[in-house]
Amino acid sequence: MKLLKSSQIFDGEKFVEGYSILINNGVVEALVSKDEEPFVTKIAEITDFGESIIIPGFIDTHTHMLNYGINQETSVEKFETLEETLEFIEKFVSQNDLPFYIFNDFDESKWKVATPPTKAELDKISEKPIFLRRICGHMGVANTPFIKLLSQRIDLKQTQYDPETGIFLEEVPLKIHSLFQYSEDFQEKALLKAQDIFIKNGITMIHEIGSYRELRLLQKLHRENKLKIRVRFYISDSSPYNFEFNGIERGFGDPLLKFQGLKYFADGSVGGESALFTFPYGRKNSQGIWLLREGVEEEFRKAMELGLQVAIHAIGNLAIKRVLDIIEEVGSGENFRIEHFEFPDDEDIERAKNLRVKISIQPNFVYNWGQEKGMYESKLGPFYLKNNPFRKLIQTGLEFAFGSDAMPPSPIIGIKGATLHPKEEERLNKEDALIYYTKQGALLTQEAGLFGEIKAGAAADFTVVDPNLEEVKATIINGETLSCG
């Protein structure tokens, strides 16, 4: 047995003092009071975290761990200008002999001149195939050699592609790692590297969205005892689910790795100006893009028959409205999730609640782009203030939880975003924000009481944080300390 001590515990609902946590075989045996502690210390191994706080392990309800790992070598997020970005790409290409080069995470909204790169600019730095994907994943730009290579794999006429600028929207950037795959060995190393980063950020469970290839890789790591973080897996519609051949039911797996459901896209992103709104916006002065294909309702019905969760990406208010229309038509709203749900109209918040739809929200988006004078305001004007109405969702009784979309995979930054909403009346305090990054995450996969709480019978998954909730000190999964700062 193990006994964990600290100044305070957050049990999933509230902060409590005067208790320690007794663990037995990876499960919480009991919360032990100060009076009971002398009896327990005789039989338990003691770890004292001092003034730190023990909370339930963070549950990230929307992320892409494999892609995050792949992107680590070629991310350009840190650069503040197009010139710095191009300089990095040119140097990397000159030093690495690869058949193609995919760079990730440019965010022109953070540059001094907020203009996306073009094909001509990439052509100037190299004759090798280069693709540069925006941080949102919904937009990218290719140079001429890459476009030629891409045309050998797909019909460019079937894509949202501007030949003049080399800019692609939606299908190509979203599927770029499927169209141009790295070796399994490279992907395994990337996944393990990302797993370490996620765990160091205090994340003990993820709702991972990816391809069949990634699911097979996760199964391999599980067999080899290399998988440490808990995974609930969703197959992306960029890797279509064959209901006749792959008729796997929800929950297939074990407490470490489970198959959960399917993921679809209804619209794009605000930064890529492809999120679907009821009004025109941005440089293009368009409403955005609708991505759900005709007849998808039948796929949803088949998914319902298997008990699969269907997660649908919807950011703009019109996309949210149309997705709710489809859910009403299909029925079984409790098996649906809406991912992001960033700009819902008031009546659609109520509709989602009545339909019992679950929601995964990314508060780090508020931190990154939702502040005054941020990217959302530059694209949407005053409407940006309607982004991520946390308090309104709580008051309505909508069931939601927090995730990161790996931008970045840091619940600490997400908590900051939740507490710094540009509308004061929508801000959460840190205690409420913790609930939606722990206990509520387990509700989204119908695992309440098993994860996301510190109580008898729950998994011994914990994150140890400093008293100000600004730094992760340790991460514990199944009773084992995997990261200790």
GROMACS .gro file of C-alpha atoms in nm:
model
  485
    1MET     CA    1   0.000   0.000   0.000
    2LYS     CA    2   0.098   0.363  -0.051
    3LEU     CA    3   0.001   0.676   0.137
    4LEU     CA    4   0.016   1.013  -0.038
    5LYS     CA    5   0.025   1.327   0.175
    6SER     CA    6  -0.004   1.695   0.082
    7SER     CA    7  -0.133   2.025   0.219
    8GLN     CA    8  -0.466   1.988   0.036
    9ILE     CA    9  -0.661   1.752  -0.185
   10PHE     CA   10  -0.903   1.849  -0.459
   11ASP     CA   11  -1.138   1.552  -0.473
   12GLY     CA   12  -1.304   1.639  -0.805
   13GLU     CA   13  -1.557   1.880  -0.657
   14LYS     CA   14  -1.389   2.076  -0.377
   15PHE     CA   15  -1.066   2.135  -0.188
   16VAL     CA   16  -1.031   1.945   0.140
   17GLU     CA   17  -0.764   1.957   0.411
   18GLY     CA   18  -0.658   1.711   0.678
   19TYR     CA   19  -0.668   1.395   0.464
   20SER     CA   20  -0.416   1.167   0.295
   21ILE     CA   21  -0.480   0.918   0.013
   22LEU     CA   22  -0.436   0.546   0.070
   23ILE     CA   23  -0.368   0.347  -0.249
   24ASN     CA   24  -0.391  -0.028  -0.296
   25ASN     CA   25  -0.312  -0.196  -0.631
   26GLY     CA   26  -0.366   0.117  -0.837
   27VAL     CA   27  -0.699   0.207  -0.676
   28VAL     CA   28  -0.792   0.455  -0.403
   29GLU     CA   29  -0.857   0.249  -0.091
   30ALA     CA   30  -0.965   0.538   0.131
   31LEU     CA   31  -0.912   0.898   0.232
   32VAL     CA   32  -0.731   0.884   0.565
   33SER     CA   33  -0.786   1.148   0.833
   34LYS     CA   34  -0.511   1.287   1.055
   35ASP     CA   35  -0.642   1.077   1.343
   36GLU     CA   36  -0.627   0.757   1.136
   37GLU     CA   37  -0.287   0.829   0.981
   38PRO     CA   38  -0.069   0.678   1.262
   39PHE     CA   39  -0.234   0.338   1.211
   40VAL     CA   40  -0.191   0.345   0.833
   41THR     CA   41   0.172   0.457   0.828
   42LYS     CA   42   0.270   0.123   0.980
   43ILE     CA   43   0.161  -0.065   0.666
   44ALA     CA   44   0.203   0.191   0.387
   45GLU     CA   45   0.488   0.344   0.190
   46ILE     CA   46   0.463   0.722   0.246
   47THR     CA   47   0.518   1.000  -0.007
   48ASP     CA   48   0.478   1.354   0.124
   49PHE     CA   49   0.426   1.628  -0.135
   50GLY     CA   50   0.442   1.901   0.128
   51GLU     CA   51   0.265   2.225   0.038
   52SER     CA   52   0.159   2.098  -0.304
   53ILE     CA   53  -0.199   2.000  -0.386
   54ILE     CA   54  -0.305   1.656  -0.508
   55ILE     CA   55  -0.586   1.665  -0.764
   56PRO     CA   56  -0.742   1.396  -0.985
   57GLY     CA   57  -0.533   1.336  -1.296
   58PHE     CA   58  -0.615   1.576  -1.577
   59ILE     CA   59  -0.838   1.428  -1.847
   60ASP     CA   60  -0.782   1.586  -2.189
   61THR     CA   61  -1.106   1.520  -2.378
   62HIS     CA   62  -0.984   1.619  -2.724
   63THR     CA   63  -0.630   1.579  -2.847
   64HIS     CA   64  -0.396   1.439  -3.113
   65MET     CA   65  -0.099   1.289  -2.932
   66LEU     CA   66   0.063   1.122  -3.234
   67ASN     CA   67   0.042   1.433  -3.452
   68TYR     CA   68   0.177   1.640  -3.165
   69GLY     CA   69   0.477   1.409  -3.139
   70ILE     CA   70   0.541   1.417  -3.514
   71ASN     CA   71   0.516   1.795  -3.513
   72GLN     CA   72   0.782   1.842  -3.245
   73GLU     CA   73   1.071   1.825  -3.492
   74THR     CA   74   0.908   2.052  -3.750
   75SER     CA   75   0.693   2.294  -3.552
   76VAL     CA   76   0.732   2.662  -3.642
   77GLU     CA   77   0.493   2.788  -3.374
   78LYS     CA   78   0.761   2.977  -3.182
   79PHE     CA   79   0.852   3.211  -3.468
   80GLU     CA   80   0.715   3.565  -3.469
   81THR     CA   81   0.758   3.653  -3.837
   82LEU     CA   82   0.724   3.490  -4.177
   83GLU     CA   83   1.094   3.559  -4.238
   84GLU     CA   84   1.199   3.363  -3.927
   85THR     CA   85   0.969   3.079  -4.030
   86LEU     CA   86   1.111   3.056  -4.381
   87GLU     CA   87   1.466   3.074  -4.249
   88PHE     CA   88   1.402   2.777  -4.018
   89ILE     CA   89   1.244   2.575  -4.301
   90GLU     CA   90   1.530   2.648  -4.539
   91LYS     CA   91   1.789   2.544  -4.280
   92PHE     CA   92   1.601   2.226  -4.182
   93VAL     CA   93   1.559   2.117  -4.545
   94SER     CA   94   1.927   2.177  -4.619
   95GLN     CA   95   2.033   1.965  -4.320
   96ASN     CA   96   1.787   1.673  -4.358
   97ASP     CA   97   1.760   1.456  -4.670
   98LEU     CA   98   1.395   1.346  -4.683
   99PRO     CA   99   1.153   1.262  -4.968
  100PHE     CA  100   0.917   1.537  -4.848
  101TYR     CA  101   0.897   1.794  -4.569
  102ILE     CA  102   0.589   1.874  -4.363
  103PHE     CA  103   0.616   2.169  -4.128
  104ASN     CA  104   0.347   2.248  -3.874
  105ASP     CA  105   0.186   2.505  -3.648
  106PHE     CA  106   0.242   2.837  -3.822
  107ASP     CA  107   0.010   3.099  -3.671
  108GLU     CA  108   0.014   3.418  -3.874
  109SER     CA  109  -0.220   3.583  -3.622
  110LYS     CA  110   0.080   3.602  -3.385
  111TRP     CA  111   0.316   3.743  -3.648
  112LYS     CA  112   0.399   4.111  -3.673
  113VAL     CA  113   0.244   4.106  -4.024
  114ALA     CA  114  -0.057   3.871  -4.012
  115THR     CA  115  -0.040   3.741  -4.370
  116PRO     CA  116  -0.024   3.367  -4.450
  117PRO     CA  117   0.274   3.239  -4.653
  118THR     CA  118   0.232   3.152  -5.021
  119LYS     CA  119   0.359   2.900  -5.274
  120ALA     CA  120   0.590   3.162  -5.426
  121GLU     CA  121   0.763   3.223  -5.093
  122LEU     CA  122   0.818   2.851  -5.033
  123ASP     CA  123   0.942   2.806  -5.392
  124LYS     CA  124   1.216   3.061  -5.329
  125ILE     CA  125   1.378   2.865  -5.046
  126SER     CA  126   1.392   2.511  -5.191
  127GLU     CA  127   1.318   2.289  -5.489
  128LYS     CA  128   1.232   2.001  -5.255
  129PRO     CA  129   0.865   1.920  -5.171
  130ILE     CA  130   0.750   2.137  -4.877
  131PHE     CA  131   0.413   2.163  -4.706
  132LEU     CA  132   0.347   2.410  -4.424
  133ARG     CA  133   0.036   2.351  -4.213
  134ARG     CA  134  -0.138   2.612  -4.002
  135ILE     CA  135  -0.172   2.550  -3.625
  136CYS     CA  136  -0.547   2.484  -3.660
  137GLY     CA  137  -0.483   2.196  -3.903
  138HIS     CA  138  -0.750   2.325  -4.141
  139MET     CA  139  -0.523   2.525  -4.371
  140GLY     CA  140  -0.184   2.472  -4.532
  141VAL     CA  141   0.038   2.593  -4.813
  142ALA     CA  142   0.257   2.391  -5.050
  143ASN     CA  143   0.540   2.473  -5.284
  144THR     CA  144   0.536   2.368  -5.650
  145PRO     CA  145   0.731   2.039  -5.606
  146PHE     CA  146   0.498   1.931  -5.324
  147ILE     CA  147   0.189   2.013  -5.530
  148LYS     CA  148   0.328   1.799  -5.813
  149LEU     CA  149   0.390   1.513  -5.570
  150LEU     CA  150   0.044   1.552  -5.419
  151SER     CA  151  -0.120   1.546  -5.764
  152GLN     CA  152   0.016   1.193  -5.811
  153ARG     CA  153  -0.180   1.077  -5.504
  154ILE     CA  154  -0.509   1.266  -5.523
  155ASP     CA  155  -0.719   1.463  -5.771
  156LEU     CA  156  -0.648   1.828  -5.691
  157LYS     CA  157  -0.977   1.927  -5.856
  158GLN     CA  158  -1.155   1.751  -5.570
  159THR     CA  159  -0.978   1.962  -5.308
  160GLN     CA  160  -1.022   2.318  -5.182
  161TYR     CA  161  -0.706   2.451  -5.343
  162ASP     CA  162  -0.597   2.790  -5.476
  163PRO     CA  163  -0.340   2.729  -5.756
  164GLU     CA  164  -0.217   3.087  -5.738
  165THR     CA  165  -0.126   3.093  -5.368
  166GLY     CA  166  -0.073   2.719  -5.314
  167ILE     CA  167  -0.310   2.734  -5.017
  168PHE     CA  168  -0.519   2.426  -4.932
  169LEU     CA  169  -0.819   2.423  -4.700
  170GLU     CA  170  -0.965   2.135  -4.499
  171GLU     CA  171  -0.920   1.793  -4.669
  172VAL     CA  172  -0.551   1.809  -4.760
  173PRO     CA  173  -0.415   1.974  -4.443
  174LEU     CA  174  -0.639   1.758  -4.224
  175LYS     CA  175  -0.525   1.437  -4.395
  176ILE     CA  176  -0.166   1.536  -4.467
  177HIS     CA  177  -0.013   1.278  -4.229
  178SER     CA  178  -0.226   1.005  -4.390
  179LEU     CA  179  -0.137   1.111  -4.744
  180PHE     CA  180   0.233   1.131  -4.659
  181GLN     CA  181   0.307   0.875  -4.390
  182TYR     CA  182   0.624   0.841  -4.191
  183SER     CA  183   0.762   0.497  -4.108
  184GLU     CA  184   0.612   0.304  -3.818
  185ASP     CA  185   0.941   0.333  -3.630
  186PHE     CA  186   0.936   0.713  -3.669
  187GLN     CA  187   0.573   0.729  -3.556
  188GLU     CA  188   0.640   0.509  -3.254
  189LYS     CA  189   0.923   0.733  -3.140
  190ALA     CA  190   0.704   1.040  -3.196
  191LEU     CA  191   0.418   0.888  -2.997
  192LEU     CA  192   0.641   0.795  -2.704
  193LYS     CA  193   0.798   1.141  -2.703
  194ALA     CA  194   0.455   1.303  -2.701
  195GLN     CA  195   0.335   1.068  -2.426
  196ASP     CA  196   0.620   1.188  -2.204
  197ILE     CA  197   0.525   1.552  -2.269
  198PHE     CA  198   0.157   1.490  -2.196
  199ILE     CA  199   0.238   1.310  -1.871
  200LYS     CA  200   0.475   1.587  -1.763
  201ASN     CA  201   0.183   1.825  -1.814
  202GLY     CA  202  -0.019   1.624  -1.562
  203ILE     CA  203  -0.244   1.448  -1.813
  204THR     CA  204  -0.340   1.095  -1.711
  205MET     CA  205  -0.611   1.021  -1.970
  206ILE     CA  206  -0.667   1.144  -2.324
  207HIS     CA  207  -0.953   1.123  -2.570
  208GLU     CA  208  -0.733   1.068  -2.875
  209ILE     CA  209  -0.851   1.130  -3.231
  210GLY     CA  210  -0.658   0.956  -3.506
  211SER     CA  211  -0.635   0.684  -3.770
  212TYR     CA  212  -0.648   0.304  -3.770
  213ARG     CA  213  -0.272   0.305  -3.807
  214GLU     CA  214  -0.235   0.498  -3.484
  215LEU     CA  215  -0.478   0.268  -3.304
  216ARG     CA  216  -0.272  -0.034  -3.413
  217LEU     CA  217   0.043   0.143  -3.294
  218LEU     CA  218  -0.117   0.214  -2.956
  219GLN     CA  219  -0.214  -0.153  -2.928
  220LYS     CA  220   0.147  -0.251  -3.003
  221LEU     CA  221   0.279  -0.015  -2.735
  222HIS     CA  222   0.021  -0.152  -2.492
  223ARG     CA  223   0.135  -0.511  -2.556
  224GLU     CA  224   0.496  -0.405  -2.500
  225ASN     CA  225   0.407  -0.220  -2.175
  226LYS     CA  226   0.520   0.111  -2.326
  227LEU     CA  227   0.178   0.275  -2.315
  228LYS     CA  228   0.148   0.458  -1.983
  229ILE     CA  229  -0.123   0.721  -2.038
  230ARG     CA  230  -0.487   0.610  -2.052
  231VAL     CA  231  -0.640   0.642  -2.400
  232ARG     CA  232  -1.000   0.659  -2.520
  233PHE     CA  233  -0.975   0.639  -2.898
  234TYR     CA  234  -1.189   0.795  -3.172
  235ILE     CA  235  -1.140   0.708  -3.540
  236SER     CA  236  -1.132   1.025  -3.751
  237ASP     CA  237  -1.345   1.047  -4.066
  238SER     CA  238  -1.018   1.103  -4.255
  239SER     CA  239  -0.986   0.725  -4.196
  240PRO     CA  240  -1.345   0.608  -4.272
  241TYR     CA  241  -1.499   0.342  -4.048
  242ASN     CA  242  -1.618   0.027  -4.224
  243PHE     CA  243  -1.927  -0.074  -4.028
  244GLU     CA  244  -1.946  -0.421  -4.186
  245PHE     CA  245  -1.578  -0.509  -4.144
  246ASN     CA  246  -1.479  -0.303  -3.841
  247GLY     CA  247  -1.796  -0.347  -3.638
  248ILE     CA  248  -1.620  -0.291  -3.307
  249GLU     CA  249  -1.849  -0.183  -3.028
  250ARG     CA  250  -1.786   0.105  -2.792
  251GLY     CA  251  -1.573   0.025  -2.488
  252PHE     CA  252  -1.375  -0.252  -2.660
  253GLY     CA  253  -1.043  -0.269  -2.476
  254ASP     CA  254  -0.937  -0.232  -2.114
  255PRO     CA  255  -0.894   0.048  -1.857
  256LEU     CA  256  -0.572   0.163  -2.028
  257LEU     CA  257  -0.679   0.162  -2.396
  258LYS     CA  258  -1.040   0.162  -2.518
  259PHE     CA  259  -1.212   0.219  -2.850
  260GLN     CA  260  -1.475   0.485  -2.797
  261GLY     CA  261  -1.623   0.607  -3.124
  262LEU     CA  262  -1.598   0.808  -3.444
  263LYS     CA  263  -1.504   1.169  -3.520
  264TYR     CA  264  -1.642   1.387  -3.802
  265PHE     CA  265  -1.590   1.746  -3.921
  266ALA     CA  266  -1.885   1.981  -3.975
  267ASP     CA  267  -1.679   2.295  -4.039
  268GLY     CA  268  -1.324   2.430  -4.021
  269SER     CA  269  -1.148   2.689  -3.807
  270VAL     CA  270  -1.177   3.061  -3.739
  271GLY     CA  271  -0.810   3.118  -3.820
  272GLY     CA  272  -0.847   2.942  -4.155
  273GLU     CA  273  -1.175   3.132  -4.212
  274SER     CA  274  -1.353   2.802  -4.273
  275ALA     CA  275  -1.561   2.779  -3.953
  276LEU     CA  276  -1.926   2.816  -4.057
  277PHE     CA  277  -2.115   3.121  -3.929
  278THR     CA  278  -2.449   3.281  -4.008
  279PHE     CA  279  -2.265   3.589  -4.140
  280PRO     CA  280  -1.962   3.661  -4.361
  281TYR     CA  281  -1.632   3.736  -4.187
  282GLY     CA  282  -1.256   3.768  -4.230
  283ARG     CA  283  -1.046   3.861  -4.532
  284LYS     CA  284  -1.250   3.635  -4.760
  285ASN     CA  285  -1.579   3.785  -4.641
  286SER     CA  286  -1.739   3.440  -4.661
  287GLN     CA  287  -1.948   3.247  -4.409
  288GLY     CA  288  -1.714   2.947  -4.400
  289ILE     CA  289  -1.747   2.587  -4.514
  290TRP     CA  290  -1.988   2.298  -4.442
  291LEU     CA  291  -1.797   1.969  -4.440
  292LEU     CA  292  -2.039   1.692  -4.341
  293ARG     CA  293  -2.108   1.487  -4.651
  294GLU     CA  294  -2.458   1.414  -4.779
  295GLY     CA  295  -2.608   1.098  -4.636
  296VAL     CA  296  -2.386   1.092  -4.327
  297GLU     CA  297  -2.699   1.047  -4.114
  298GLU     CA  298  -2.707   0.679  -4.212
  299GLU     CA  299  -2.352   0.633  -4.081
  300PHE     CA  300  -2.459   0.796  -3.756
  301ARG     CA  301  -2.752   0.555  -3.723
  302LYS     CA  302  -2.520   0.257  -3.775
  303ALA     CA  303  -2.287   0.398  -3.512
  304MET     CA  304  -2.579   0.427  -3.270
  305GLU     CA  305  -2.661   0.058  -3.326
  306LEU     CA  306  -2.308  -0.030  -3.212
  307GLY     CA  307  -2.330   0.206  -2.915
  308LEU     CA  308  -2.046   0.416  -3.056
  309GLN     CA  309  -2.005   0.777  -2.961
  310VAL     CA  310  -2.014   1.014  -3.256
  311ALA     CA  311  -1.800   1.324  -3.204
  312ILE     CA  312  -1.861   1.612  -3.447
  313HIS     CA  313  -1.631   1.912  -3.482
  314ALA     CA  314  -1.843   2.230  -3.497
  315ILE     CA  315  -1.706   2.577  -3.420
  316GLY     CA  316  -1.922   2.839  -3.594
  317ASN     CA  317  -2.278   2.914  -3.483
  318LEU     CA  318  -2.430   2.791  -3.811
  319ALA     CA  319  -2.231   2.467  -3.802
  320ILE     CA  320  -2.350   2.406  -3.445
  321LYS     CA  321  -2.709   2.475  -3.546
  322ARG     CA  322  -2.696   2.234  -3.842
  323VAL     CA  323  -2.527   1.961  -3.638
  324LEU     CA  324  -2.802   1.984  -3.376
  325ASP     CA  325  -3.060   1.958  -3.656
  326ILE     CA  326  -2.898   1.631  -3.768
  327ILE     CA  327  -2.881   1.497  -3.413
  328GLU     CA  328  -3.252   1.573  -3.369
  329GLU     CA  329  -3.324   1.380  -3.688
  330VAL     CA  330  -3.108   1.080  -3.597
  331GLY     CA  331  -3.207   1.070  -3.229
  332SER     CA  332  -3.003   0.921  -2.942
  333GLY     CA  333  -2.846   1.258  -2.860
  334GLU     CA  334  -2.674   1.113  -2.554
  335ASN     CA  335  -2.440   0.920  -2.786
  336PHE     CA  336  -2.329   1.239  -2.962
  337ARG     CA  337  -2.050   1.479  -2.874
  338ILE     CA  338  -1.986   1.818  -3.026
  339GLU     CA  339  -1.620   1.911  -3.033
  340HIS     CA  340  -1.531   2.277  -2.964
  341PHE     CA  341  -1.886   2.427  -2.963
  342GLU     CA  342  -1.715   2.766  -2.956
  343PHE     CA  343  -1.979   3.008  -3.080
  344PRO     CA  344  -2.324   2.864  -2.998
  345ASP     CA  345  -2.635   3.079  -3.018
  346ASP     CA  346  -2.826   3.090  -2.690
  347GLU     CA  347  -3.115   2.880  -2.821
  348ASP     CA  348  -2.871   2.612  -2.938
  349ILE     CA  349  -2.715   2.583  -2.594
  350GLU     CA  350  -3.062   2.498  -2.467
  351ARG     CA  351  -3.121   2.257  -2.758
  352ALA     CA  352  -2.794   2.075  -2.691
  353LYS     CA  353  -2.887   2.036  -2.325
  354ASN     CA  354  -3.235   1.903  -2.407
  355LEU     CA  355  -3.085   1.657  -2.656
  356ARG     CA  356  -2.836   1.543  -2.387
  357VAL     CA  357  -2.545   1.607  -2.621
  358LYS     CA  358  -2.201   1.606  -2.458
  359ILE     CA  359  -1.951   1.882  -2.534
  360SER     CA  360  -1.570   1.899  -2.541
  361ILE     CA  361  -1.444   2.258  -2.511
  362GLN     CA  362  -1.089   2.392  -2.544
  363PRO     CA  363  -1.031   2.678  -2.295
  364ASN     CA  364  -0.674   2.719  -2.423
  365PHE     CA  365  -0.832   2.860  -2.742
  366VAL     CA  366  -0.959   3.147  -2.528
  367TYR     CA  367  -0.610   3.196  -2.391
  368ASN     CA  368  -0.446   3.181  -2.735
  369TRP     CA  369  -0.695   3.362  -2.961
  370GLY     CA  370  -1.005   3.468  -2.769
  371GLN     CA  371  -0.873   3.770  -2.581
  372GLU     CA  372  -0.929   4.137  -2.660
  373LYS     CA  373  -0.735   4.232  -2.976
  374GLY     CA  374  -0.674   3.863  -3.041
  375MET     CA  375  -0.724   3.666  -3.361
  376TYR     CA  376  -1.094   3.599  -3.298
  377GLU     CA  377  -1.167   3.970  -3.266
  378SER     CA  378  -0.967   4.048  -3.581
  379LYS     CA  379  -1.171   3.791  -3.778
  380LEU     CA  380  -1.516   3.829  -3.621
  381GLY     CA  381  -1.532   4.179  -3.476
  382PRO     CA  382  -1.751   4.221  -3.163
  383PHE     CA  383  -1.900   3.873  -3.216
  384TYR     CA  384  -1.574   3.729  -3.076
  385LEU     CA  385  -1.709   3.797  -2.725
  386LYS     CA  386  -1.955   3.509  -2.773
  387ASN     CA  387  -1.672   3.255  -2.781
  388ASN     CA  388  -1.678   2.970  -2.528
  389PRO     CA  389  -1.952   3.094  -2.290
  390PHE     CA  390  -1.845   2.881  -1.994
  391ARG     CA  391  -2.079   3.020  -1.728
  392LYS     CA  392  -2.379   3.015  -1.958
  393LEU     CA  393  -2.316   2.648  -2.035
  394ILE     CA  394  -2.298   2.566  -1.664
  395GLN     CA  395  -2.613   2.764  -1.583
  396THR     CA  396  -2.798   2.585  -1.864
  397GLY     CA  397  -2.693   2.247  -1.727
  398LEU     CA  398  -2.508   2.135  -2.038
  399GLU     CA  399  -2.271   1.842  -1.983
  400PHE     CA  400  -1.922   1.942  -2.098
  401ALA     CA  401  -1.555   1.898  -2.020
  402PHE     CA  402  -1.224   2.051  -2.120
  403GLY     CA  403  -0.964   1.938  -2.372
  404SER     CA  404  -0.663   2.095  -2.540
  405ASP     CA  405  -0.659   1.986  -2.907
  406ALA     CA  406  -0.283   1.970  -2.830
  407MET     CA  407  -0.255   2.348  -2.879
  408PRO     CA  408  -0.062   2.304  -2.649
  409PRO     CA  409  -0.139   1.993  -2.436
  410SER     CA  410  -0.130   2.193  -2.113
  411PRO     CA  411  -0.428   2.190  -1.875
  412ILE     CA  412  -0.254   2.467  -1.679
  413ILE     CA  413  -0.283   2.696  -1.983
  414GLY     CA  414  -0.641   2.577  -2.033
  415ILE     CA  415  -0.728   2.670  -1.676
  416LYS     CA  416  -0.580   3.015  -1.735
  417GLY     CA  417  -0.798   3.050  -2.044
  418ALA     CA  418  -1.109   2.954  -1.847
  419THR     CA  419  -1.032   3.215  -1.580
  420LEU     CA  420  -0.942   3.491  -1.828
  421HIS     CA  421  -1.245   3.496  -2.058
  422PRO     CA  422  -1.282   3.842  -2.222
  423LYS     CA  423  -1.635   3.864  -2.076
  424GLU     CA  424  -1.604   3.877  -1.699
  425GLU     CA  425  -1.942   3.709  -1.646
  426GLU     CA  426  -1.821   3.401  -1.838
  427ARG     CA  427  -1.503   3.350  -1.635
  428LEU     CA  428  -1.458   3.046  -1.413
  429ASN     CA  429  -1.266   3.036  -1.089
  430LYS     CA  430  -0.984   2.783  -1.065
  431GLU     CA  431  -1.191   2.539  -0.862
  432ASP     CA  432  -1.463   2.523  -1.128
  433ALA     CA  433  -1.202   2.498  -1.404
  434LEU     CA  434  -1.047   2.198  -1.228
  435ILE     CA  435  -1.383   2.019  -1.223
  436TYR     CA  436  -1.410   2.045  -1.601
  437TYR     CA  437  -1.057   1.915  -1.653
  438THR     CA  438  -1.102   1.619  -1.416
  439LYS     CA  439  -1.440   1.484  -1.299
  440GLN     CA  440  -1.637   1.606  -1.600
  441GLY     CA  441  -1.394   1.440  -1.840
  442ALA     CA  442  -1.490   1.098  -1.706
  443LEU     CA  443  -1.858   1.175  -1.762
  444LEU     CA  444  -1.801   1.219  -2.135
  445THR     CA  445  -1.702   0.852  -2.166
  446GLN     CA  446  -1.953   0.725  -1.906
  447GLU     CA  447  -1.676   0.644  -1.656
  448ALA     CA  448  -1.794   0.862  -1.368
  449GLY     CA  449  -1.664   0.743  -1.033
  450LEU     CA  450  -1.385   0.543  -1.195
  451PHE     CA  451  -1.170   0.836  -1.305
  452GLY     CA  452  -1.152   1.210  -1.246
  453GLU     CA  453  -1.221   1.191  -0.872
  454ILE     CA  454  -1.032   1.110  -0.554
  455LYS     CA  455  -1.254   0.874  -0.361
  456ALA     CA  456  -1.264   0.509  -0.261
  457GLY     CA  457  -1.286   0.283  -0.567
  458ALA     CA  458  -1.154   0.537  -0.817
  459ALA     CA  459  -0.833   0.481  -1.013
  460ALA     CA  460  -0.521   0.614  -0.842
  461ASP     CA  461  -0.456   0.870  -1.116
  462PHE     CA  462  -0.337   1.202  -0.972
  463THR     CA  463  -0.168   1.524  -1.067
  464VAL     CA  464   0.034   1.711  -0.807
  465VAL     CA  465   0.034   2.089  -0.855
  466ASP     CA  466   0.175   2.388  -0.672
  467PRO     CA  467  -0.061   2.586  -0.442
  468ASN     CA  468  -0.127   2.845  -0.716
  469LEU     CA  469  -0.219   2.584  -0.980
  470GLU     CA  470   0.053   2.712  -1.211
  471GLU     CA  471   0.299   2.422  -1.220
  472VAL     CA  472   0.275   2.044  -1.237
  473LYS     CA  473   0.497   1.883  -0.974
  474ALA     CA  474   0.422   1.514  -1.036
  475THR     CA  475   0.196   1.282  -1.235
  476ILE     CA  476   0.073   0.950  -1.099
  477ILE     CA  477  -0.109   0.688  -1.307
  478ASN     CA  478  -0.242   0.365  -1.160
  479GLY     CA  479  -0.059   0.446  -0.838
  480GLU     CA  480   0.282   0.478  -1.006
  481THR     CA  481   0.469   0.810  -1.019
  482LEU     CA  482   0.562   0.858  -1.385
  483SER     CA  483   0.681   1.217  -1.374
  484CYS     CA  484   0.818   1.418  -1.086
  485GLY     CA  485   0.939   1.775  -1.140
   0.00000   0.00000   0.00000
